[in-house]
Amino acid sequence: MTNVAFVFPGQASQYVGMANDLYSTRTEVKELFSRANDILGFDLATICFQGPEERLRETDVTQPAVFVHSVAVLLLLAKEGIFPSIVAGHSLGEYSALVAAEAIDFEEALELVRERSCSMLQAGFSNPGAMAAIIGLDAFEVNRLCEISSDRGVVVAANFNAPGQTVISGESDAVRYVGELCREAGAKRVVDLLVSGAFHSPLMADAADRMTPLVADVNWLQPSIPIITNVSATKIQESNILSRDLITQITHSVRWTESMETLVSSGVDLIVEVGPGQVLKGLMRRIARDAKVTCAGTVEEITNLVTLLKEDDR
């Protein structure tokens, strides 16, 4: 039996037309989007399928869109008898991972995602900031440059995405300053990100405060499988730690490289990116080139995955 891990994408994996083929061919996906529309109070399906892209990119839409698409695929994979032995999610994707591990149900998770997206959007208005991807410079050096630049304002290494790809976040002037230092230190590129706030930095403290009582009120269940959290980069199966890490990750770094190293070392045969896009597959090529990774976000990709697993299990 193939030992499968699921990884779930976060913000920036959205695209106009996402989940449309799933919705048009599977009744359970239509029902899922209907439930999502009721919880969110707007027509998520239409924005996902038709855009406009500018609206889909807004945090309060992007996060629910990526989450619901991921859970839709999760449901379809379960109907095919495909279940993970371990899961992880990149930032927002951690909510999808929690659903996959049966730690929280879809409705409560989506309510949290709705509040998280709105709280992070509001925090971005209250404490404006910026993010930039540093390409081609060692993560330790990026982190060091952030630390020595604290007198310029809040700036931190927010996402350790892969070797040679680290995202910094904080006050706009401080992010620009560290970006220049990174260029001088040999970074190949410094790419400003189109985001509504300084995610995974102390500037998101208001959002973390808002989310704390909401996460505490969730009906947490014992996870059926381990979850590698962004904050710990280790396998967690205790609800009290999962709930704590879910809050902490709003203002702290996403330790994705370490998380994926933990995942690969857990002995899985296949890693499946569940949801829209192929961002995490691309990162995995840089983290563990020999790891076997595939994507499941469309009808075609799900069909190919089912065929692949049937062949492997012969």
Coordinates of C-alpha atoms in Angstrom, one line a residue, residues 79-273:
K79 CA -14.4 8.9 -2.2
E80 CA -11.7 7.2 -4.2
G81 CA -10.3 5.7 -1.0
I82 CA -7.2 7.9 -1.0
F83 CA -6.3 9.0 2.5
P84 CA -3.1 10.6 3.9
S85 CA -0.9 9.2 6.7
I86 CA 0.5 12.6 7.5
V87 CA -0.4 16.2 6.4
A88 CA 1.0 19.8 6.4
G89 CA -0.3 23.1 5.0
H90 CA 1.5 26.3 4.0
S91 CA 0.2 29.1 6.2
L92 CA -3.6 29.2 5.3
G93 CA -3.1 25.6 4.1
E94 CA -2.8 24.5 7.7
Y95 CA -6.6 24.9 8.1
S96 CA -7.1 22.4 5.2
A97 CA -4.6 20.1 6.9
L98 CA -6.6 20.2 10.1
V99 CA -9.7 19.2 8.3
A100 CA -7.9 16.4 6.6
A101 CA -6.7 15.2 10.0
E102 CA -10.2 15.4 11.3
A103 CA -9.1 17.8 14.0
I104 CA -11.9 20.3 13.1
D105 CA -14.8 20.1 10.7
F106 CA -15.3 22.0 7.5
E107 CA -17.8 24.5 8.7
E108 CA -15.9 25.5 11.8
A109 CA -12.6 25.7 9.8
L110 CA -14.2 27.9 7.2
E111 CA -15.6 30.2 9.9
L112 CA -12.1 30.5 11.2
V113 CA -10.7 31.1 7.7
R114 CA -13.3 33.8 7.1
E115 CA -12.4 35.6 10.4
R116 CA -8.6 35.1 9.8
S117 CA -8.8 36.6 6.3
C118 CA -10.8 39.6 7.5
S119 CA -8.7 40.1 10.6
M120 CA -5.5 40.0 8.6
L121 CA -6.9 42.4 6.0
Q122 CA -7.9 44.8 8.8
A123 CA -4.5 44.4 10.5
G124 CA -3.0 45.4 7.2
F125 CA -5.0 48.6 7.2
S126 CA -4.2 49.4 10.8
N127 CA -0.5 48.5 10.6
P128 CA 0.5 48.9 6.9
G129 CA 3.4 46.8 5.7
A130 CA 5.0 44.9 2.9
M131 CA 6.5 41.6 1.9
A132 CA 9.3 40.7 -0.5
A133 CA 10.7 37.4 -1.7
I134 CA 14.5 37.1 -1.5
I135 CA 15.7 34.7 -4.2
G136 CA 19.2 33.1 -4.3
L137 CA 20.5 34.0 -0.8
D138 CA 21.0 31.7 2.1
A139 CA 18.1 31.8 4.6
F140 CA 20.5 32.2 7.6
E141 CA 21.9 35.4 5.9
V142 CA 18.5 36.8 5.2
N143 CA 17.5 36.2 8.8
R144 CA 20.7 37.9 10.0
L145 CA 20.1 40.9 7.8
C146 CA 16.6 41.3 9.2
E147 CA 17.9 41.1 12.8
I148 CA 20.6 43.7 12.3
S149 CA 18.1 46.0 10.7
S150 CA 15.6 46.2 13.5
D151 CA 16.5 49.9 14.1
R152 CA 14.9 50.6 10.7
G153 CA 11.5 49.2 11.9
V154 CA 9.8 45.8 12.1
V155 CA 11.2 43.4 9.6
V156 CA 11.4 39.6 9.9
A157 CA 12.0 36.5 7.8
A158 CA 8.4 35.4 7.4
N159 CA 8.5 32.4 5.1
F160 CA 11.4 29.9 4.8
N161 CA 9.9 28.4 1.6
A162 CA 12.9 26.5 0.2
P163 CA 16.6 26.8 0.0
G164 CA 17.3 30.1 -1.8
Q165 CA 13.8 31.4 -1.3
T166 CA 12.9 33.3 1.8
V167 CA 10.2 35.9 2.2
I168 CA 10.7 38.9 4.4
S169 CA 7.8 40.9 6.0
G170 CA 7.3 44.1 8.0
E171 CA 7.2 47.8 7.8
S172 CA 7.6 49.0 4.2
D173 CA 10.7 51.1 4.7
A174 CA 12.4 48.3 6.7
V175 CA 11.5 45.7 4.1
R176 CA 12.9 47.9 1.3
Y177 CA 16.1 48.4 3.3
V178 CA 16.7 44.7 4.0
G179 CA 15.9 44.0 0.3
E180 CA 18.8 46.3 -0.7
L181 CA 21.1 44.6 1.8
C182 CA 20.1 41.3 0.4
R183 CA 21.0 42.5 -3.1
E184 CA 24.4 43.7 -1.9
A185 CA 24.9 40.3 -0.2
G186 CA 24.4 38.5 -3.5
A187 CA 20.7 37.8 -3.8
K188 CA 19.7 37.1 -7.4
R189 CA 16.4 38.8 -7.1
V190 CA 14.2 40.7 -4.6
V191 CA 10.6 40.5 -5.6
D192 CA 7.9 42.7 -4.0
L193 CA 4.8 40.7 -3.3
L194 CA 1.2 41.9 -4.0
V195 CA -0.2 41.4 -0.5
S196 CA -2.6 43.4 1.7
G197 CA -0.3 43.4 4.8
A198 CA 2.9 42.2 6.5
F199 CA 1.8 38.6 7.0
H200 CA 3.6 36.4 9.5
S201 CA 5.2 39.4 11.2
P202 CA 4.5 41.2 14.5
L203 CA 2.4 43.7 12.5
M204 CA -0.3 40.9 12.5
A205 CA -0.7 41.0 16.3
D206 CA -4.2 42.4 16.1
A207 CA -5.3 39.6 13.9
A208 CA -3.8 37.0 16.3
D209 CA -5.6 38.7 19.2
R210 CA -8.9 38.6 17.3
M211 CA -8.4 34.9 16.4
T212 CA -7.4 33.6 19.9
P213 CA -10.8 33.3 21.5
L214 CA -12.3 32.0 18.2
V215 CA -9.8 29.2 17.9
A216 CA -10.4 28.4 21.6
D217 CA -14.1 28.0 21.0
V218 CA -13.7 25.4 18.3
N219 CA -14.8 21.9 18.9
W220 CA -11.4 20.4 18.7
L221 CA -11.1 16.6 18.1
Q222 CA -8.2 14.2 18.5
P223 CA -6.5 14.2 15.1
S224 CA -6.6 10.9 13.3
I225 CA -3.1 11.5 11.8
P226 CA -0.1 13.7 12.6
I227 CA 0.1 17.3 11.3
I228 CA 3.4 19.1 10.8
T229 CA 2.7 22.7 11.9
N230 CA 4.3 25.8 10.4
V231 CA 5.5 27.0 13.8
S232 CA 7.1 23.7 15.1
A233 CA 8.1 22.0 11.8
T234 CA 7.5 18.8 13.8
K235 CA 4.7 16.2 13.8
I236 CA 1.9 17.2 16.2
Q237 CA -1.1 15.2 17.2
E238 CA -2.3 17.0 20.4
S239 CA -5.2 19.4 19.9
N240 CA -4.0 21.9 22.5
I241 CA -0.7 22.3 20.7
L242 CA -2.4 22.5 17.3
S243 CA -4.7 25.3 18.5
R244 CA -1.8 27.2 20.0
D245 CA 0.3 26.9 16.9
L246 CA -2.6 28.1 14.7
I247 CA -2.5 31.4 16.5
T248 CA 1.2 31.7 16.7
Q249 CA 1.7 31.2 13.0
I250 CA -0.2 34.5 12.3
T251 CA 2.7 36.5 13.7
H252 CA 5.6 34.0 13.3
S253 CA 7.6 32.4 10.5
V254 CA 6.4 29.6 8.2
R255 CA 9.2 27.0 8.6
W256 CA 8.3 25.3 5.4
T257 CA 11.7 23.9 4.4
E258 CA 12.1 22.2 7.8
S259 CA 8.5 21.0 7.7
M260 CA 9.0 19.3 4.4
E261 CA 12.3 17.8 5.6
T262 CA 10.3 16.3 8.5
L263 CA 7.7 15.1 6.1
V264 CA 10.1 13.4 3.7
S265 CA 11.9 11.8 6.7
S266 CA 8.7 10.3 7.9
G267 CA 8.9 7.6 5.2
V268 CA 6.1 8.6 2.8
D269 CA 6.2 7.2 -0.7
L270 CA 4.2 10.0 -2.4
I271 CA 3.5 13.6 -1.6
V272 CA 0.3 15.1 -3.0
E273 CA -0.4 18.8 -3.3

